[in-house]
Coordinates of C-alpha atoms and ligand atoms in Angstrom, one line a residue:
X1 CA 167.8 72.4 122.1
X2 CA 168.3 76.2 122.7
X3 CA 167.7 76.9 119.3
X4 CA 164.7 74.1 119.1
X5 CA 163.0 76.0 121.7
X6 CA 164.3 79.5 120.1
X7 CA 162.4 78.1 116.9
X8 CA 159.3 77.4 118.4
X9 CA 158.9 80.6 120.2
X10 CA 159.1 82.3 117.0
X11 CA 156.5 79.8 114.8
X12 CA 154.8 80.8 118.6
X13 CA 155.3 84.3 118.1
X14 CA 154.1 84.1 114.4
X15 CA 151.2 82.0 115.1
X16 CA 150.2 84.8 117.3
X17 CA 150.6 87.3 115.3
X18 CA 148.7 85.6 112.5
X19 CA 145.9 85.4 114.4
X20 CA 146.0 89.0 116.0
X21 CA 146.1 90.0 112.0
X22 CA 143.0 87.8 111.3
X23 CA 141.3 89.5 114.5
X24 CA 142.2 92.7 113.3
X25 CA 141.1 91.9 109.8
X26 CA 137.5 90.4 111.2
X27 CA 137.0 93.5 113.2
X28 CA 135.1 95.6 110.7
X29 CA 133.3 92.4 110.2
X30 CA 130.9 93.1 113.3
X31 CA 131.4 96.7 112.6
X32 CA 129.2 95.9 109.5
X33 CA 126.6 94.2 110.6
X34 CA 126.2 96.3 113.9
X35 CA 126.1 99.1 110.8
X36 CA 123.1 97.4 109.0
X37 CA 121.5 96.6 112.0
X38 CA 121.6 100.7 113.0
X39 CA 122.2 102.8 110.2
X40 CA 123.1 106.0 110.3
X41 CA 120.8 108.0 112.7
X42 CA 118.9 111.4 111.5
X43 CA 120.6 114.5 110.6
X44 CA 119.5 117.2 112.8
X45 CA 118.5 120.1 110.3
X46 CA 116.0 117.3 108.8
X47 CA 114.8 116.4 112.2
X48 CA 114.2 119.9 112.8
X49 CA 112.1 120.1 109.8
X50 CA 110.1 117.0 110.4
X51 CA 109.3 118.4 114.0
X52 CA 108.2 121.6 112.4
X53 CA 106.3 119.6 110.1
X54 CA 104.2 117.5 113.0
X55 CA 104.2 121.5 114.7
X56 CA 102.2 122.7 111.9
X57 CA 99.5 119.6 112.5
X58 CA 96.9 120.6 114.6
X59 CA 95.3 117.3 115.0
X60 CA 96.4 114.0 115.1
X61 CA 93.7 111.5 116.1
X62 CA 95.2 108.1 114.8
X63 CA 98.4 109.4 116.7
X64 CA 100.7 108.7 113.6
X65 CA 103.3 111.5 114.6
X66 CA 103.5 110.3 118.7
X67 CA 106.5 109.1 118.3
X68 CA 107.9 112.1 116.3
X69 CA 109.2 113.5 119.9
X70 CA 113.0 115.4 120.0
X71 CA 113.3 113.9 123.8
X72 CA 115.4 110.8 124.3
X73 CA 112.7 110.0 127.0
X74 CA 110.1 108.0 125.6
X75 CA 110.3 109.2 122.4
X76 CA 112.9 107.8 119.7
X77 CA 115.6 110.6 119.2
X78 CA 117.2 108.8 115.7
X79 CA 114.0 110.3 113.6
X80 CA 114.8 107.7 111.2
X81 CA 113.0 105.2 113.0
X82 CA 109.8 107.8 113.5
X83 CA 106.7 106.3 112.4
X84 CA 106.6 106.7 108.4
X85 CA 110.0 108.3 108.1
X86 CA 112.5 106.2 105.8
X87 CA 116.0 107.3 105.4
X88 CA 118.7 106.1 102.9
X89 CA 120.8 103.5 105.0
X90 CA 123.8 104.6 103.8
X91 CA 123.6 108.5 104.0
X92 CA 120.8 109.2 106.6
X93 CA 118.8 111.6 104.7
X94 CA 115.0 111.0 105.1
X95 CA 114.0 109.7 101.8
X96 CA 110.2 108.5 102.4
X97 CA 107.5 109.9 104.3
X98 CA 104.7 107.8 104.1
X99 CA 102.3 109.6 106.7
X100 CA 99.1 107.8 104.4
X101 CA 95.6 107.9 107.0
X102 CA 94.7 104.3 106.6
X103 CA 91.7 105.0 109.1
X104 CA 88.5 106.2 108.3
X105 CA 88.1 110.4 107.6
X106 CA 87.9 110.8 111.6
X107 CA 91.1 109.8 111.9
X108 CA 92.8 112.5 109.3
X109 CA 95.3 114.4 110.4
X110 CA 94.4 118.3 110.2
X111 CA 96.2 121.2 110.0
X112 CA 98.7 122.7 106.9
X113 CA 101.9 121.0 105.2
X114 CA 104.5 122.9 106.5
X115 CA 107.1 124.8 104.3
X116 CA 109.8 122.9 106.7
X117 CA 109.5 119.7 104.6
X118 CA 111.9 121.8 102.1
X119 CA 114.8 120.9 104.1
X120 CA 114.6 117.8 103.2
X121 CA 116.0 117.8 99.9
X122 CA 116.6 114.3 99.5
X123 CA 113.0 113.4 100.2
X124 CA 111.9 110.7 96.5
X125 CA 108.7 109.4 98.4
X126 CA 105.9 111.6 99.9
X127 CA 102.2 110.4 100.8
X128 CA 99.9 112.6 102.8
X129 CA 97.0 111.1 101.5
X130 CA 93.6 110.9 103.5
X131 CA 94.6 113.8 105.5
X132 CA 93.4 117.3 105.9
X133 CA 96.3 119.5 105.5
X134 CA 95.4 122.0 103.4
X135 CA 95.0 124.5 106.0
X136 CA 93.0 127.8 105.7
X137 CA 94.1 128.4 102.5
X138 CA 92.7 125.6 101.4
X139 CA 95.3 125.3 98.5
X140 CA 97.8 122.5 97.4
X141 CA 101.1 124.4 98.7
X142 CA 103.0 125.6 95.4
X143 CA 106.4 125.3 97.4
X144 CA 106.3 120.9 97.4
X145 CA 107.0 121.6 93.4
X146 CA 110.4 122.4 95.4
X147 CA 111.3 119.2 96.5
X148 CA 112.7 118.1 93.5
X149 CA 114.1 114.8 93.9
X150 CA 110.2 113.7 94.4
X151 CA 109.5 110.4 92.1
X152 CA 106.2 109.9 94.4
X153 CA 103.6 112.3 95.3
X154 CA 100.2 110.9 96.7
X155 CA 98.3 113.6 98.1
X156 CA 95.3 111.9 97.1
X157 CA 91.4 112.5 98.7
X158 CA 93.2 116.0 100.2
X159 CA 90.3 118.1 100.1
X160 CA 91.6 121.5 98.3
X161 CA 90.1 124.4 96.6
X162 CA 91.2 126.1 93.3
X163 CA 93.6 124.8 90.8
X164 CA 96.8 122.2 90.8
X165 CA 99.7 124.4 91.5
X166 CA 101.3 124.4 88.1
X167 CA 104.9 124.3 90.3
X168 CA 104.7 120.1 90.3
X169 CA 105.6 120.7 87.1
X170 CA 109.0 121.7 88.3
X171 CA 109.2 117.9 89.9
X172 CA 111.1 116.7 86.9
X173 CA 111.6 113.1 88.8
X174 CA 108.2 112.3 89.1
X175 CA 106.9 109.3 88.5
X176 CA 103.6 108.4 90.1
X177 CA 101.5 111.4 90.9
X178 CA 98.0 111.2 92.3
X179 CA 96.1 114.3 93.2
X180 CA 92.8 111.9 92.9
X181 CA 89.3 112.2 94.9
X182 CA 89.8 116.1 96.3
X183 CA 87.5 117.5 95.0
X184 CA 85.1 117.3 98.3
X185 CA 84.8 121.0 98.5
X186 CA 83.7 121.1 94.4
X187 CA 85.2 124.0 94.2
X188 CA 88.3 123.2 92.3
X189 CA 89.7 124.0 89.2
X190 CA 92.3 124.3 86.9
X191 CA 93.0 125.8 83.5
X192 CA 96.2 124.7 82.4
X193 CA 97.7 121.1 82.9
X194 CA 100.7 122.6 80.4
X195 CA 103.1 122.3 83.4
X196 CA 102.2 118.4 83.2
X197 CA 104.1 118.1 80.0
X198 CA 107.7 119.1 82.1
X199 CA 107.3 115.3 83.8
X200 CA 109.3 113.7 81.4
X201 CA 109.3 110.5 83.8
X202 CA 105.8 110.5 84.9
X203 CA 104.2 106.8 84.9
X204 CA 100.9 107.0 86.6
X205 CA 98.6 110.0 86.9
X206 CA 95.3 110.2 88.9
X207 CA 93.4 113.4 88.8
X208 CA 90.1 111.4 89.5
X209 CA 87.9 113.9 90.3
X210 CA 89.5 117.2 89.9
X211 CA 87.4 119.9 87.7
X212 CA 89.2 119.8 84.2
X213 CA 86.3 121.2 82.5
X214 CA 87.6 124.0 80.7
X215 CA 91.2 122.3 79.7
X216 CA 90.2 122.1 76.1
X217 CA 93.7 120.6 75.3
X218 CA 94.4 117.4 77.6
X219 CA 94.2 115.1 74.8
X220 CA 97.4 117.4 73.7
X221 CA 99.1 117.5 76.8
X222 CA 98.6 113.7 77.9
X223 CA 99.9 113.1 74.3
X224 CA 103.1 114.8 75.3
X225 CA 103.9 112.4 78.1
X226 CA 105.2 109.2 76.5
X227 CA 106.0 107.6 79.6
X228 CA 102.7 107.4 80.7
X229 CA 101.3 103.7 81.4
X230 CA 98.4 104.7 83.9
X231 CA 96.2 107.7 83.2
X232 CA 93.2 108.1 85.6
X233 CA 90.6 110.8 84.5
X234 CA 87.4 109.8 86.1
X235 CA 85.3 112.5 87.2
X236 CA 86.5 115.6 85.5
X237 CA 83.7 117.2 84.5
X238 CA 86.0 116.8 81.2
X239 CA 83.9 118.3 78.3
X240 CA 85.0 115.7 75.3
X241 CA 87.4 113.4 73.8
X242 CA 86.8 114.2 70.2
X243 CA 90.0 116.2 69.3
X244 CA 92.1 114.9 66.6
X245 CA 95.5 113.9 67.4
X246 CA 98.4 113.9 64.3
X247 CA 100.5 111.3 65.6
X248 CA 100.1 108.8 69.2
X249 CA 102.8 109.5 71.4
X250 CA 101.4 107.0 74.4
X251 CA 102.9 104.0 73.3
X252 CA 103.6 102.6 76.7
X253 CA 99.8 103.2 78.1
X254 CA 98.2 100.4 79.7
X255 CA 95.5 102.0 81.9
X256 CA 93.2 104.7 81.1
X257 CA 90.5 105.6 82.9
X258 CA 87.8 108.4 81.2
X259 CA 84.8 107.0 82.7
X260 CA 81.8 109.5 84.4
X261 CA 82.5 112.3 81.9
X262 CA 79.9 113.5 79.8
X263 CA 81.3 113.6 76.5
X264 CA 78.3 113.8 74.7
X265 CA 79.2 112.9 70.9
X266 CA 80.1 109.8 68.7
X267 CA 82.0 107.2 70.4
X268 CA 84.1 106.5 67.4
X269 CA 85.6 110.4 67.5
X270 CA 87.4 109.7 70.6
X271 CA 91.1 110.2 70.4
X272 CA 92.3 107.0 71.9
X273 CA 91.1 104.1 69.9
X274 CA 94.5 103.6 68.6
X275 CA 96.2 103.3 71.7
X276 CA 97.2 99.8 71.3
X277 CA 98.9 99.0 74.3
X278 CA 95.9 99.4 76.3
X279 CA 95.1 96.5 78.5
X280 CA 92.5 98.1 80.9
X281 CA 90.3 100.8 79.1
X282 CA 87.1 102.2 81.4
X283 CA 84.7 104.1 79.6
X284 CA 81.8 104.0 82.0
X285 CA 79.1 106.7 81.8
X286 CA 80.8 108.3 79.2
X287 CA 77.8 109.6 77.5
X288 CA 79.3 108.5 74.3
X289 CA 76.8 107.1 71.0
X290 CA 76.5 105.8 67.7
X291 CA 78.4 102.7 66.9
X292 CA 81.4 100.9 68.8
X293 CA 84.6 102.0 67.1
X294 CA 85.5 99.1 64.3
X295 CA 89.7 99.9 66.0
X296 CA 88.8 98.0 69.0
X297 CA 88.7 95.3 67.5
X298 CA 92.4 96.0 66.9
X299 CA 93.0 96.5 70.6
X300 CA 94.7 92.9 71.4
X301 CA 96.3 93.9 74.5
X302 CA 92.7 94.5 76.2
X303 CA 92.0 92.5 79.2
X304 CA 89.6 94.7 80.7
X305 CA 86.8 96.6 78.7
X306 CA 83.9 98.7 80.1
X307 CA 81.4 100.4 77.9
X308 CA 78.8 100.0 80.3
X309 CA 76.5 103.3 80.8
X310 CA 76.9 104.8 77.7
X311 CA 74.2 106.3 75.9
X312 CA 72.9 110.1 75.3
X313 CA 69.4 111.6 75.9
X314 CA 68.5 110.5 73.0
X315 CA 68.9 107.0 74.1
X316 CA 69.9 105.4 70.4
X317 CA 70.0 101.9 70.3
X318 CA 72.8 99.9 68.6
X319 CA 73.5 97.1 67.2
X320 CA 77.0 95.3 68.3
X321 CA 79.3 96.1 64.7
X322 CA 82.9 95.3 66.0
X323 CA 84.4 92.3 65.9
X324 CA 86.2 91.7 69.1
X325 CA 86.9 88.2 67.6
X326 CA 90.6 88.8 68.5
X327 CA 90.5 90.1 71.7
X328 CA 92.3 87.0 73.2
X329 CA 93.3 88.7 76.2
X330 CA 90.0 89.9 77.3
X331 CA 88.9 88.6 80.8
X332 CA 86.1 91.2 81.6
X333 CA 83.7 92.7 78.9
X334 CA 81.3 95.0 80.8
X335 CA 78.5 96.4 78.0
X336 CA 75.8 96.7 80.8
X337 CA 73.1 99.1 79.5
X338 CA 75.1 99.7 76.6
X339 CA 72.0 99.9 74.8
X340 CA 72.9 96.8 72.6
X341 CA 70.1 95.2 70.7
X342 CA 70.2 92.1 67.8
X343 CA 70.1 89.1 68.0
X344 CA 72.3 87.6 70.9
X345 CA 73.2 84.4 69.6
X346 CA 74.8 86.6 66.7
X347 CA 76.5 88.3 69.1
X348 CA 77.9 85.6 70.7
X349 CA 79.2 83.9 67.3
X350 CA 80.4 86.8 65.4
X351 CA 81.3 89.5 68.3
X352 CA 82.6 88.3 71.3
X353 CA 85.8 87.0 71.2
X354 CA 86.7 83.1 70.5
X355 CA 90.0 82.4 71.4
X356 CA 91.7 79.2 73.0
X357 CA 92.1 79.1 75.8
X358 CA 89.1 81.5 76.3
X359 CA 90.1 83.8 79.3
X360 CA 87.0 86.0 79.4
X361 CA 86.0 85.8 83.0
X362 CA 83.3 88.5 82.9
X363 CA 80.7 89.3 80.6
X364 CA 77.9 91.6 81.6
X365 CA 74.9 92.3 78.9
X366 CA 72.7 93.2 81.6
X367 CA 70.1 95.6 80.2
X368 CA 70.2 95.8 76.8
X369 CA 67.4 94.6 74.4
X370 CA 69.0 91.3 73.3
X371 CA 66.5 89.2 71.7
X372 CA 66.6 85.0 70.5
X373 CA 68.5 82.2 71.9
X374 CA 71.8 81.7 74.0
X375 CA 73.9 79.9 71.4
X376 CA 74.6 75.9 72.4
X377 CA 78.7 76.4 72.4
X378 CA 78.6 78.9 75.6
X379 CA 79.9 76.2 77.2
X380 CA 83.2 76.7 75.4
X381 CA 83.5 80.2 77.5
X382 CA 85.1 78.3 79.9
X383 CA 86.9 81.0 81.9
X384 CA 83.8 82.2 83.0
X385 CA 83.0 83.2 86.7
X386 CA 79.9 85.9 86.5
X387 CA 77.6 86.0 83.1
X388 CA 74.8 88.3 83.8
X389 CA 72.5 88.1 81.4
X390 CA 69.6 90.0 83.1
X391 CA 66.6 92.3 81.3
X392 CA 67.0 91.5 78.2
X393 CA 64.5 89.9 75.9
X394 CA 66.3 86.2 75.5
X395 CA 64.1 83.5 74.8
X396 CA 64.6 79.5 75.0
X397 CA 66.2 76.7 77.1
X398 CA 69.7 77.2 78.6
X399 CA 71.6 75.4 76.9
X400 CA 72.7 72.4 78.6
X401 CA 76.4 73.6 77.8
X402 CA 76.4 75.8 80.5
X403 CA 76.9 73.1 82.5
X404 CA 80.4 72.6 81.9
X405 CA 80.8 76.1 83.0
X406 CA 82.1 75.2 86.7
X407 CA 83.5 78.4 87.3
X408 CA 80.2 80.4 87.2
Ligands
NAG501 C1 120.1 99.5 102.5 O1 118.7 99.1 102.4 C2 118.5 98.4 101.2 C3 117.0 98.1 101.1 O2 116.3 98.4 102.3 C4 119.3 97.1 101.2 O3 119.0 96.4 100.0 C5 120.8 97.4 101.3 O4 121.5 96.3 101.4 C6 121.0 98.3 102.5 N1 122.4 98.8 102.5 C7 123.2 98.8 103.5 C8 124.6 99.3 103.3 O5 122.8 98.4 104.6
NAG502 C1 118.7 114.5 95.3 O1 119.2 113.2 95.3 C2 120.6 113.2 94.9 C3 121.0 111.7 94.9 O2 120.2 110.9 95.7 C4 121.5 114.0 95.7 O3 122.8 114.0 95.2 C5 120.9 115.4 95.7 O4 121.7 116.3 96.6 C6 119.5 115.4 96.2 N1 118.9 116.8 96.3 C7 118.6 117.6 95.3 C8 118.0 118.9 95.7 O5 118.8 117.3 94.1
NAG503 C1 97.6 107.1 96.9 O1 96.9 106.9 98.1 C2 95.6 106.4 97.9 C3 94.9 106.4 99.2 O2 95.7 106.3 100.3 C4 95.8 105.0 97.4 O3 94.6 104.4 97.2 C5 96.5 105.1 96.0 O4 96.8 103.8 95.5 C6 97.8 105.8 96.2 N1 98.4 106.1 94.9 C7 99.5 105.6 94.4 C8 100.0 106.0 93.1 O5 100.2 104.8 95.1
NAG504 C1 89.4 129.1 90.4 O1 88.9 129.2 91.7 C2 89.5 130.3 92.5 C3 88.8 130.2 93.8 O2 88.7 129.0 94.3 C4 89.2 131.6 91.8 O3 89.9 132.6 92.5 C5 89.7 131.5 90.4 O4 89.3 132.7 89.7 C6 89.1 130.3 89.7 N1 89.6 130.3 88.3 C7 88.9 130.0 87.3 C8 89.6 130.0 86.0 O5 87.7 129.7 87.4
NAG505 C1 108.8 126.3 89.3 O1 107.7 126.5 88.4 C2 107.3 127.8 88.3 C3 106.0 127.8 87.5 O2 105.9 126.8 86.6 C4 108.3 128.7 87.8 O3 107.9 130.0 87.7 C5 109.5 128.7 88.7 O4 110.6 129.4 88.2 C6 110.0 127.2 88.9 N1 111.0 127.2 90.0 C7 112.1 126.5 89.8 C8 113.0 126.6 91.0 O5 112.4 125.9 88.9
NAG506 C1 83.6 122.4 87.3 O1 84.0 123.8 87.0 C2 83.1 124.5 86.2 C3 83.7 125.8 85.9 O2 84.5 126.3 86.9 C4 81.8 124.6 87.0 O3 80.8 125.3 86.2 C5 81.2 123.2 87.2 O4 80.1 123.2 88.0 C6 82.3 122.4 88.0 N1 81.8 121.0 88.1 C7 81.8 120.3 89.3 C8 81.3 118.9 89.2 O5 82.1 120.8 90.3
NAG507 C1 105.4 113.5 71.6 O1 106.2 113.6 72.8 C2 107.3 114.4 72.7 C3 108.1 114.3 74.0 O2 107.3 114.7 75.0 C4 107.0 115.8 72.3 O3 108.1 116.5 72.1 C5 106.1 115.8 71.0 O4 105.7 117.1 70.7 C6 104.9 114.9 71.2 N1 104.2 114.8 70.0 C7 102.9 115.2 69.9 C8 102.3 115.1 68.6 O5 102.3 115.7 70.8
NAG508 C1 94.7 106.6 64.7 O1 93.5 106.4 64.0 C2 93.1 107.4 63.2 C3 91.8 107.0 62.6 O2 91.7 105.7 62.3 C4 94.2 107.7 62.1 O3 93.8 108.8 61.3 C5 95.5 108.0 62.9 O4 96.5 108.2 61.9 C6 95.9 107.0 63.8 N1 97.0 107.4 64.6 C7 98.0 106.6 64.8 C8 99.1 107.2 65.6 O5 98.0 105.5 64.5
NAG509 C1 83.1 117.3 69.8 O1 82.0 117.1 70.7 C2 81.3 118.2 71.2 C3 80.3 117.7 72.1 O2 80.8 117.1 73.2 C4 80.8 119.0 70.0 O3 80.2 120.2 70.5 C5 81.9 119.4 69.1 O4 81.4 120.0 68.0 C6 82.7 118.1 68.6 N1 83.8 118.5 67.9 C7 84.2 117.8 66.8 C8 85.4 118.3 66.1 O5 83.5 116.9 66.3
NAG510 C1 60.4 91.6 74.5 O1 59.6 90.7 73.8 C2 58.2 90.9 73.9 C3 57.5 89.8 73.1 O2 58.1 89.6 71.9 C4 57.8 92.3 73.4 O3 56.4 92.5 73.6 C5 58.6 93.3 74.2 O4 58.4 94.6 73.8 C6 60.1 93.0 74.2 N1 60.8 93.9 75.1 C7 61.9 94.5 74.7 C8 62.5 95.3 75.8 O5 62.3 94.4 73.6

């Protein structure tokens, strides 16, 4: 009995103790999730920088840095939970600041990016966009080619003057950079985009609007980024696109934008007709002439085209020669005063493309000097949402095909 009892005190005992172990070994458990639920509050020297950046801001009328505050009163002390500031969760380095002005321009912040933001050597993700920040100076700070862990740099419609600091060219990480739309001061330019060629990563690139007008060489120096998918050069005052190139290094390209720059010779001595991984290609306003290159015609991946607004002073018309037959992928073919005459109902059998299932969506001949009938099959352009087939000289019945096109 003495020992029964002995006996059960120990199973007792070890019962106990098993479950004190399990306890023990649950209680990181809550540790963790208490862990994910607050990470690791901000290291000081970085909050430090980040209120030297918001010191630096003069203005601030859509408030995005009011809760930036150092003060435990109503402020937020852990800066990682700042408006805009990211930090990794498992290190508590700030990794994004995404301080983007989402208002309209009278909510910009104003004032200059302070040289404080170098602390924060971690930081992958920076968007100052829409803001004012150039201070007087009035120059993209040289020192944020510092920050060199950068991937992301938007310090798009930043109104700046004189040239792109060649310094981001130290920002070997970079992958999206977009300098677009700051030219509101049109008083910027820049000579050299050679430093471009050191972003080995880059993926996107939008200097929409920045003054490249004497870079003779960006043909080159784009060539030298093979990485590249999205290339935005709208607006650069660039002064053509006729260079030769040896051999096409932009495999990966998908985007590229060249429209509204006056190019001013024959469209078919642009460089990039061969880029055939090209599925959005905007030529707008290019100023371009003389016949459509016969290599677009090779350019399957297309899905959108725009050769809208391109003629010279001399205002040649031309007559549709390439076959976009197998351009399968197309969904919007914009040839708006394109200065296109013929016949359209050839156009329409031998041009445009014919694939099944037809996914061209948009097709705009607005403007040209078309002439004859719409061909009966145009019903067969099934994908169709907007066909604007305005001044032109088209004559005859709709077809009653156009009927089945329920989408329009
Ligand atoms: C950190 O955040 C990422 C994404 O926000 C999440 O996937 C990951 O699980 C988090 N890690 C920890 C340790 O909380
Ligand atoms: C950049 O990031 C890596 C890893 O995230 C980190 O080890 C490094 O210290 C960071 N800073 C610099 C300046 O490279
Ligand atoms: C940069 O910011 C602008 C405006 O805030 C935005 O439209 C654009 O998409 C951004 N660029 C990238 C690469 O995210
Ligand atoms: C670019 O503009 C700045 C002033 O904005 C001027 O000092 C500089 O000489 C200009 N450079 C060129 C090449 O025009
Ligand atoms: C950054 O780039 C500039 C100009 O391209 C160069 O002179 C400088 O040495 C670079 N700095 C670093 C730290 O690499
Ligand atoms: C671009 O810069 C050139 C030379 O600096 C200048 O002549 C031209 O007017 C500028 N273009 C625009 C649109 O500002
Ligand atoms: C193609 O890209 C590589 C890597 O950037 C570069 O070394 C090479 O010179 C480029 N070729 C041409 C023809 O630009
Ligand atoms: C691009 O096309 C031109 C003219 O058709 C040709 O000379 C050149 O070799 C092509 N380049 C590549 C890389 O295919
Ligand atoms: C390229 O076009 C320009 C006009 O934009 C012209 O002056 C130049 O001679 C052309 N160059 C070649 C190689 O065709
Ligand atoms: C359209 O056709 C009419 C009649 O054939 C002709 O007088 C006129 O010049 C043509 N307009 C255009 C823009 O071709």
């Amino acid at each position: 009995m003495h020992r029964l009892a002995a006996a059960m005190l120990v199973s007792l005992l070890c019962c106990f103790l098993f479950i004190a172990t399990l306890k023990a070994q649950q209680q990181p458990q809550p540790a963790a999730s208490d862990n994910t639920a607050s990470p690791p509050s901000c290291i000081p020297h970085e909050r430090d920088a980040l209120l030297a950046f918001k010191h630096a801001v003069t203005s601030d009328p859509a408030g995005l840095l009011t809760s930036w505050r150092r003060d435990g009163g109503h402020g937020e002390q852990d800066c990682c939970r700042w408006r805009g500031v990211r930090c990794s969760n498992r290190t508590g380095h700030v990794h994004e600041l995404r301080l983007r002005n989402t208002r309209e321009e009278a909510a910009a912040m104003e004032g200059k990016i302070s040289p404080s933001l170098l602390a924060l050597d971690h930081l992958e993700h920076l968007d100052l966009s829409w803001n004012d920040l150039t201070g007087p100076s009035g120059r993209l700070p040289e020192f944020l080619g510092s920050l060199k862990n950068l991937s992301y740099l938007n310090l798009s419609s930043i109104p700046f003057y004189g040239g792109l600091p060649p310094q981001f060219g130290n920002l070997s990480r970079m992958q999206y950079l977009d300098l677009s739309n700051s030219n509101f001061r049109g008083d910027t330019n820049s000579t050299d985009l050679s430093w471009l060629t050191r972003l080995s990563s880059i993926q996107y690139l939008n200097l929409d609007l920045v003054n490249l007008s004497t870079v003779v060489d960006w043909h080159h120096v784009m060539n030298m980024l093979p990485s590249l998918r999205v290339l935005h050069l709208s607006d650069c005052s660039l002064a053509s696109a006729n260079q030769s190139l040896p051999h096409l290094n932009l495999t990966n390209l998908e985007e590229l934008d060249a429209s509204w720059n006056s190019f001013d010779h024959p469209m078919v001595t642009s460089w990039f007709w061969n880029i055939t991984s090209l599925r959005y290609l905007y030529l707008h306003a290019t100023s371009m002439y003389g016949q459509f290159p016969d290599a677009l015609g090779d350019m399957t991946s297309l899905q959108v085209l725009d050769l809208s607004y391109n003629y010279n002073n001399d205002e040649k018309y031309r007559i549709m020669t390439t076959d976009l037959k197998n351009l399968c992928n197309l969904e919007v073919l914009n040839l708006d005063w394109a200065l296109l005459y013929g016949d359209i109902a050839e156009l329409f059998r031998n041009k445009l493309p014919r694939c099944s299932p037809n996914k061209l969506q948009e097709l705009d001949l607005n403007w040209n000097q078309l002439t004859g009938m719409l061909p009966r099959w145009i019903g067969q352009l099934t994908s169709l949402v907007i066909l604007n087939l305005g001044r032109n000289n088209i004559t005859g019945s709709l077809p009653i095909s156009v009927g089945q096109l329920t989408g329009l």
